[in-house]
Short mmCIF file of C-alpha atoms in Angstrom, two decimals:
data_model
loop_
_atom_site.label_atom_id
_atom_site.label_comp_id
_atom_site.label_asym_id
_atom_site.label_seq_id
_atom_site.Cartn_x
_atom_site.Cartn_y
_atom_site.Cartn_z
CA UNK W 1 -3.67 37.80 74.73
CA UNK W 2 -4.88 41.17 72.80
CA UNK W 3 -5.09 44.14 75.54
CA UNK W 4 -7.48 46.30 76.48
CA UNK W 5 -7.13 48.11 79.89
CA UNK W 6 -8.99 51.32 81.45
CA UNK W 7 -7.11 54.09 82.55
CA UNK W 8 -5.13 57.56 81.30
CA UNK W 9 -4.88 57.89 77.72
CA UNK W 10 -2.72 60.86 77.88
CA UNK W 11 0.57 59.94 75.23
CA UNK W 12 4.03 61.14 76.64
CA UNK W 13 5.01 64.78 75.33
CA UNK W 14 7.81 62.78 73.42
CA UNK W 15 6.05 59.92 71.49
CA UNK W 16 6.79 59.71 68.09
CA UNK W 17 5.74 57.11 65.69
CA UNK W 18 6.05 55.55 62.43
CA UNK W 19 2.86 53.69 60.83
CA UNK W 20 2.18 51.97 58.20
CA UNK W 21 -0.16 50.14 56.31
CA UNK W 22 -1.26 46.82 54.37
CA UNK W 23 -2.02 47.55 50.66
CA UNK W 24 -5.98 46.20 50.79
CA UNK W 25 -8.87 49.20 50.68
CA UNK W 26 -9.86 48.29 54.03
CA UNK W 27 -6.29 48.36 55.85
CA UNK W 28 -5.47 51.84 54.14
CA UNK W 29 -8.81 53.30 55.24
CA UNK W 30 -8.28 52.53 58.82
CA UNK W 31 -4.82 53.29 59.34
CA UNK W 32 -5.65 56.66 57.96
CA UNK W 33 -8.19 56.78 60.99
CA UNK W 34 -5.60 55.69 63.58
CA UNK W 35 -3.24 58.05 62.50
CA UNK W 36 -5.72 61.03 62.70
CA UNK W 37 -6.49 59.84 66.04
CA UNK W 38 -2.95 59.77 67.12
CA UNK W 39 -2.17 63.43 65.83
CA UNK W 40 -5.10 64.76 67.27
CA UNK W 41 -3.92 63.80 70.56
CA UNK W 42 -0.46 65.33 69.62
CA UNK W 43 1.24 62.19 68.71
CA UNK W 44 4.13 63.00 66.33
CA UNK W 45 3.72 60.34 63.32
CA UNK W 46 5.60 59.62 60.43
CA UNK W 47 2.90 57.84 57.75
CA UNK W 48 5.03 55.11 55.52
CA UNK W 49 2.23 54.64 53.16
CA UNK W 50 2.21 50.59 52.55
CA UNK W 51 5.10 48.23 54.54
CA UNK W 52 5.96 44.51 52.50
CA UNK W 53 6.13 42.04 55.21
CA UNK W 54 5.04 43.86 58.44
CA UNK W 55 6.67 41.28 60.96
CA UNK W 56 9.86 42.12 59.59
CA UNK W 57 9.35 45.57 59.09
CA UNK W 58 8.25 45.88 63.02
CA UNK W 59 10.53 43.75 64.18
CA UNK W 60 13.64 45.44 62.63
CA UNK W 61 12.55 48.50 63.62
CA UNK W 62 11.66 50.15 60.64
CA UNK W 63 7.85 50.91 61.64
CA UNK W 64 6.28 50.93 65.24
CA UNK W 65 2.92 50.56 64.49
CA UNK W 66 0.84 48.44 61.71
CA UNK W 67 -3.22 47.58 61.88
CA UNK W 68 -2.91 44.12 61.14
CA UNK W 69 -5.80 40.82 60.38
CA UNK W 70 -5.24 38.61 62.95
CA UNK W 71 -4.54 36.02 59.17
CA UNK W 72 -1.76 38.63 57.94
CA UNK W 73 -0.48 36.27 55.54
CA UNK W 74 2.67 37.92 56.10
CA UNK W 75 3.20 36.70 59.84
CA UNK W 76 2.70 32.98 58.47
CA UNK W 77 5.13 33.35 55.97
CA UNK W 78 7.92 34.97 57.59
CA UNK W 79 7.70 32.51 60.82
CA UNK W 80 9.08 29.19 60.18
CA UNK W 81 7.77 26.84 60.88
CA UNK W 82 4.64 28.58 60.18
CA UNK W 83 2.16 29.36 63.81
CA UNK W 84 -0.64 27.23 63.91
CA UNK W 85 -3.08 29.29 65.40
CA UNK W 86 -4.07 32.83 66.59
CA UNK W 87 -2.56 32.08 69.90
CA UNK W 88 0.74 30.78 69.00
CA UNK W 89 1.41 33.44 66.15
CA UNK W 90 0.72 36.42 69.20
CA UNK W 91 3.55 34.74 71.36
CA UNK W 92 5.44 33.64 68.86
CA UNK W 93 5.36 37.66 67.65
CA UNK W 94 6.26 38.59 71.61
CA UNK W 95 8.47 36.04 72.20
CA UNK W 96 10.93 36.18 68.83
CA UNK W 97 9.97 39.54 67.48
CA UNK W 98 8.98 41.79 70.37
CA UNK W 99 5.96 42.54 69.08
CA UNK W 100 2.96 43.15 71.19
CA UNK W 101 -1.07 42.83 69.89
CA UNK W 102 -3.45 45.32 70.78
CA UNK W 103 -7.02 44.83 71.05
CA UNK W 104 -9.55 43.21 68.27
CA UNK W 105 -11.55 45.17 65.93
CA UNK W 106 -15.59 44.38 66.08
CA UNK W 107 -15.34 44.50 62.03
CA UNK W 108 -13.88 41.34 60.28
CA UNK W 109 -12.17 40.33 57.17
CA UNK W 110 -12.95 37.37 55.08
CA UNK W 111 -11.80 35.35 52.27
CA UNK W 112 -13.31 35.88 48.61
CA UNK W 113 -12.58 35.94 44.94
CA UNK W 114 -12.49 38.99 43.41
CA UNK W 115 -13.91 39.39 39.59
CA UNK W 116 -11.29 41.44 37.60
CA UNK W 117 -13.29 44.09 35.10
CA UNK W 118 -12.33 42.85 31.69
CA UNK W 119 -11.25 39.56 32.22
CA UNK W 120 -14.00 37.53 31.70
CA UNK W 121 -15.48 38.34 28.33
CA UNK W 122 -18.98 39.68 29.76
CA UNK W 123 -19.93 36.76 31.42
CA UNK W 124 -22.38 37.10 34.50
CA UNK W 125 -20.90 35.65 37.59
CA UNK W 126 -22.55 36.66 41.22
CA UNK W 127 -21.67 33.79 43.50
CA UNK W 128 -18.09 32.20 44.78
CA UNK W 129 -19.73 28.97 43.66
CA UNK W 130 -20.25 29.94 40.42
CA UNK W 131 -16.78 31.75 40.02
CA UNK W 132 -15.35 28.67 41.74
CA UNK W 133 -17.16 26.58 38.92
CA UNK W 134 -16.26 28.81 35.82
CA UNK W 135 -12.30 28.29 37.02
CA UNK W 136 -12.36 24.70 37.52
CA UNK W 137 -14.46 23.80 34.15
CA UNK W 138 -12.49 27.25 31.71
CA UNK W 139 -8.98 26.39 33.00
CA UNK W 140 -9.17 29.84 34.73
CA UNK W 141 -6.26 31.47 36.46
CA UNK W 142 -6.41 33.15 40.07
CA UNK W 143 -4.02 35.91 41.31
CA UNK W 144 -3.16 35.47 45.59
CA UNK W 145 -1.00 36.80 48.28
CA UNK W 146 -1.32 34.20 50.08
CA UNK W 147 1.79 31.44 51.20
CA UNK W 148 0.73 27.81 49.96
CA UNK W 149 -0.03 26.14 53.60
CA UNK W 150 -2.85 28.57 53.70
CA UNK W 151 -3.75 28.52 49.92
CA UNK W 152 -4.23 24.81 50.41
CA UNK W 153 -6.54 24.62 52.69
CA UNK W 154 -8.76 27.80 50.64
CA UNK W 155 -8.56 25.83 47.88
CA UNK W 156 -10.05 22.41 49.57
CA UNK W 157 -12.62 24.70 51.12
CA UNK W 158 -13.72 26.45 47.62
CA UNK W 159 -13.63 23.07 45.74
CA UNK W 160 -15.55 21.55 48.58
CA UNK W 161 -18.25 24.23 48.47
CA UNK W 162 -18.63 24.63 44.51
CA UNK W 163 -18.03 20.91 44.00
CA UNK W 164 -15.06 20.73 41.71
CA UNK W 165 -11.60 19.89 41.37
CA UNK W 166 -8.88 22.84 41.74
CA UNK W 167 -5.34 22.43 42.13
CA UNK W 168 -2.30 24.97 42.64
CA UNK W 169 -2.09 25.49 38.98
CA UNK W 170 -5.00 27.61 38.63
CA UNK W 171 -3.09 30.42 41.16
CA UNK W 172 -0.30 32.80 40.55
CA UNK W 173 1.56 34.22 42.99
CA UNK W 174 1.56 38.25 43.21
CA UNK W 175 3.45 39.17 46.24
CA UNK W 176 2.82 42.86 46.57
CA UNK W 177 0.78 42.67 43.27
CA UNK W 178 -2.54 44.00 44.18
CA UNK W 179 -1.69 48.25 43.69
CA UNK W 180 -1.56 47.24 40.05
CA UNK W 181 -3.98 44.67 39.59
CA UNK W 182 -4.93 44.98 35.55
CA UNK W 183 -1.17 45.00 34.54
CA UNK W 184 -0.85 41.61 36.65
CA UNK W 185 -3.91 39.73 35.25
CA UNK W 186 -3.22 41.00 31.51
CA UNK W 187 0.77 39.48 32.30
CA UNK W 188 -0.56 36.29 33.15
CA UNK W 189 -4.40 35.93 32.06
CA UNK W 190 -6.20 35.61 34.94
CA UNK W 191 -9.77 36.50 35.75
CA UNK W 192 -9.94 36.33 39.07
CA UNK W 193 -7.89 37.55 42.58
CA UNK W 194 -8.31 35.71 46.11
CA UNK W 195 -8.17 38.55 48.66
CA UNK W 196 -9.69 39.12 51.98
CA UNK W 197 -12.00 42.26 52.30
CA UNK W 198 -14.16 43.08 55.35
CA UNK W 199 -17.25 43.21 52.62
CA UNK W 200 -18.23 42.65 49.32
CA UNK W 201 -18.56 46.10 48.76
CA UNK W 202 -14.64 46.86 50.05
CA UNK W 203 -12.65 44.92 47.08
CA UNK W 204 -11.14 45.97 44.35
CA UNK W 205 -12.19 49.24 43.31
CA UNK W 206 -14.40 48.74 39.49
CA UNK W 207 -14.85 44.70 40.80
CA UNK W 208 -17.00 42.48 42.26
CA UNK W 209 -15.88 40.64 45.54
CA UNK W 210 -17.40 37.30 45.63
CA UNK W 211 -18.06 35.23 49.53
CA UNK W 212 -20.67 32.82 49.57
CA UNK W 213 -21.84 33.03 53.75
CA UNK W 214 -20.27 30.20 55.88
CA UNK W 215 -17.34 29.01 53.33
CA UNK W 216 -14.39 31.07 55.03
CA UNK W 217 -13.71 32.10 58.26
CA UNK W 218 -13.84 36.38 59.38
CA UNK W 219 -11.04 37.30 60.58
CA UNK W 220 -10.27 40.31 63.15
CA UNK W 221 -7.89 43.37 63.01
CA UNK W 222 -5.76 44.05 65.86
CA UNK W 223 -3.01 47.31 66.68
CA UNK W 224 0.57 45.53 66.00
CA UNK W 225 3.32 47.86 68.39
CA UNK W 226 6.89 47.19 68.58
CA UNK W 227 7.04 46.17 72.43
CA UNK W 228 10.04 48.77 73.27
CA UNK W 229 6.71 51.68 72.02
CA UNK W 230 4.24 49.95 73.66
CA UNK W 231 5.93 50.08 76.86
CA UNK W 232 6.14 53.71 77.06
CA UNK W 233 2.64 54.48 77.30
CA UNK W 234 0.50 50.74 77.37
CA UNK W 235 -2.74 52.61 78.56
CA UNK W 236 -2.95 55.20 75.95
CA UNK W 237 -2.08 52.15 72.87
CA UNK W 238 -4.89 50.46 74.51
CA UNK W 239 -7.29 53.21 74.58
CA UNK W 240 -6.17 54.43 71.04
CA UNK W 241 -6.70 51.09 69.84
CA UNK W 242 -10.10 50.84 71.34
CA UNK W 243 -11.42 53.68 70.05
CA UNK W 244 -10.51 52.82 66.16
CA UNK W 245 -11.45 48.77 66.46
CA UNK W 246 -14.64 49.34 68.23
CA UNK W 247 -15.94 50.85 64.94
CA UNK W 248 -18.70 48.30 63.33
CA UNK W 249 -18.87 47.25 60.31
CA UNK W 250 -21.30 49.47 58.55
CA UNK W 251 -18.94 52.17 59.39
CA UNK W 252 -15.88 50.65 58.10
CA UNK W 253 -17.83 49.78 54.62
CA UNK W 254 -18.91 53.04 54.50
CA UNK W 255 -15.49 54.74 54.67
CA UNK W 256 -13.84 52.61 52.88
CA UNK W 257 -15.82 53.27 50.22
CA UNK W 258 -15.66 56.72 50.24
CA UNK W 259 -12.08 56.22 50.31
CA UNK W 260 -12.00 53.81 47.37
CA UNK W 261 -13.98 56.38 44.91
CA UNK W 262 -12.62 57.96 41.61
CA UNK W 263 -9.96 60.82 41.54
CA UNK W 264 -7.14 60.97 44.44
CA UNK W 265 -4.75 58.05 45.25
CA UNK W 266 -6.71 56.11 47.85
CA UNK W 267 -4.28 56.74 50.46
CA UNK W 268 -4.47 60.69 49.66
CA UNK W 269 -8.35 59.93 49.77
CA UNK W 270 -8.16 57.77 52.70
CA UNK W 271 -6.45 60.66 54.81
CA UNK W 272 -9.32 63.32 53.55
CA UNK W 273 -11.95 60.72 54.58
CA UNK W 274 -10.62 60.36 58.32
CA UNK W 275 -10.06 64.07 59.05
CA UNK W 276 -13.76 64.45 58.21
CA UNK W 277 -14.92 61.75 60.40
CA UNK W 278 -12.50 61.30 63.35
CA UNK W 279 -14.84 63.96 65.09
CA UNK W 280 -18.13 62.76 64.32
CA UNK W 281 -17.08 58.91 65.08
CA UNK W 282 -14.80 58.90 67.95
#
């Protein structure tokens, strides 16, 4: 259902648009890129910085564009019942919410648990097994995004590949948490966050991001246009959208973390990253 078609990529002298952005490294990073893109071929757009719940937010209008994981945790929650697949959530989006999906990126994110610096008294822990382990058997606590349907079935697959016993009471709910993760996990104790990241090396800034190969599924990222936008110039979304998924993933980890380095806001950083490599890349 994603589009990708060949043809004119020219925008209309009157496009305007308002992006934004999920709040993980990644997301940021690239959605500085597509907005570079867009202004360099004259595209008027107004950056939003990070949107809470992007279905609503596109759907009511108050952004056009988002760079969304095909698993936005957002989508499930804010469709009830919640789409049961890739497939369904896309129509679903087109059919209640007039939202169209553009293209898939060739980078991925999946599922991991992220170490918090300075939660974990010093203790050495380099596999999701092991962190998986040290939560089940130290009555650990885990900060997530993520709705419970889908934090079920990460939690079966995490006990199932560590071999332990977790339940919903070792995860607390941060909902927009993760731009001020220390102050969360001091609030509540936790040592640990479940996030998705495209590598280990593209978590939390000052953390380690633990994903044993094979436990979770990689997930895609795909251009998110309100379909009234979309319309006005399909060929040029599709090309636009082409030219910032087809990136691999060695370039994505790369600018990420250049964007997730000390000094600037990473957003502010983000933005300096993609001027400097929109021409060399694209």
């Amino acid at each position: 259902m994603s589009r990708t078609t060949d043809g004119p990529s020219s925008p209309p002298e009157t496009l305007a648009l308002v992006v934004g952005s999920r709040l993980d490294p990644v997301s940021i990073t690239v959605t500085q890129i597509l907005i570079e893109v867009l202004r360099r071929r004259t595209v008027d757009v107004h950056d939003v910085g990070v949107v809470d719940q992007i279905g609503n937010a596109l759907a009511s209008g108050s952004v056009d564009a988002v760079l969304s994981p095909t698993n936005d945790v957002d989508t499930f929650r804010e469709l009830s019942p919640p789409a049961v697949d890739q497939e369904e959530l896309e129509r679903r989006d087109a059919d209640e919410r007039d939202i169209v999906w553009v293209g898939r990126s060739r980078f991925t994110n999946t599922l991991g648990l992220v170490a918090l610096p300075g939660h974990l008294d010093n203790t050495e822990i380099s596999t999701l097994a092991a962190a998986t382990r040290w939560i089940a058997h130290n009555q650990g606590r885990v900060l997530t995004d993520m709705p419970g349907h889908l934090l079920d079935e990460a939690i079966r697959q995490l006990a199932q590949h560590a071999g332990v016993g977790l339940t919903a009471d070792h995860f607390v709910s941060v909902m927009g948490g993760w731009d001020n993760l220390p102050g969360v996990a001091d609030s509540v104790r936790a040592q640990f966050g479940l996030l998705w990241a495209t590598d280990p090396r593209t978590g939390v800034p000052g953390s380690a991001f633990l994903s044993d190969p094979g436990v979770f599924t990689g997930y895609a990222m795909s251009l998110r246009v309100r379909r009234r936008i979309y319309a006005q110039a399909p060929e040029f979304f599709d090309a636009v959208a082409r030219s910032v998924l087809d990136l691999d993933r060695e370039t994505i980890v790369a600018l990420t973390q250049q964007a997730t380095g000390a000094g600037d806001d990473i957003r502010s950083r983000a933005a300096f990253v993609a001027k400097a490599a929109v021409t060399d890349l694209l």
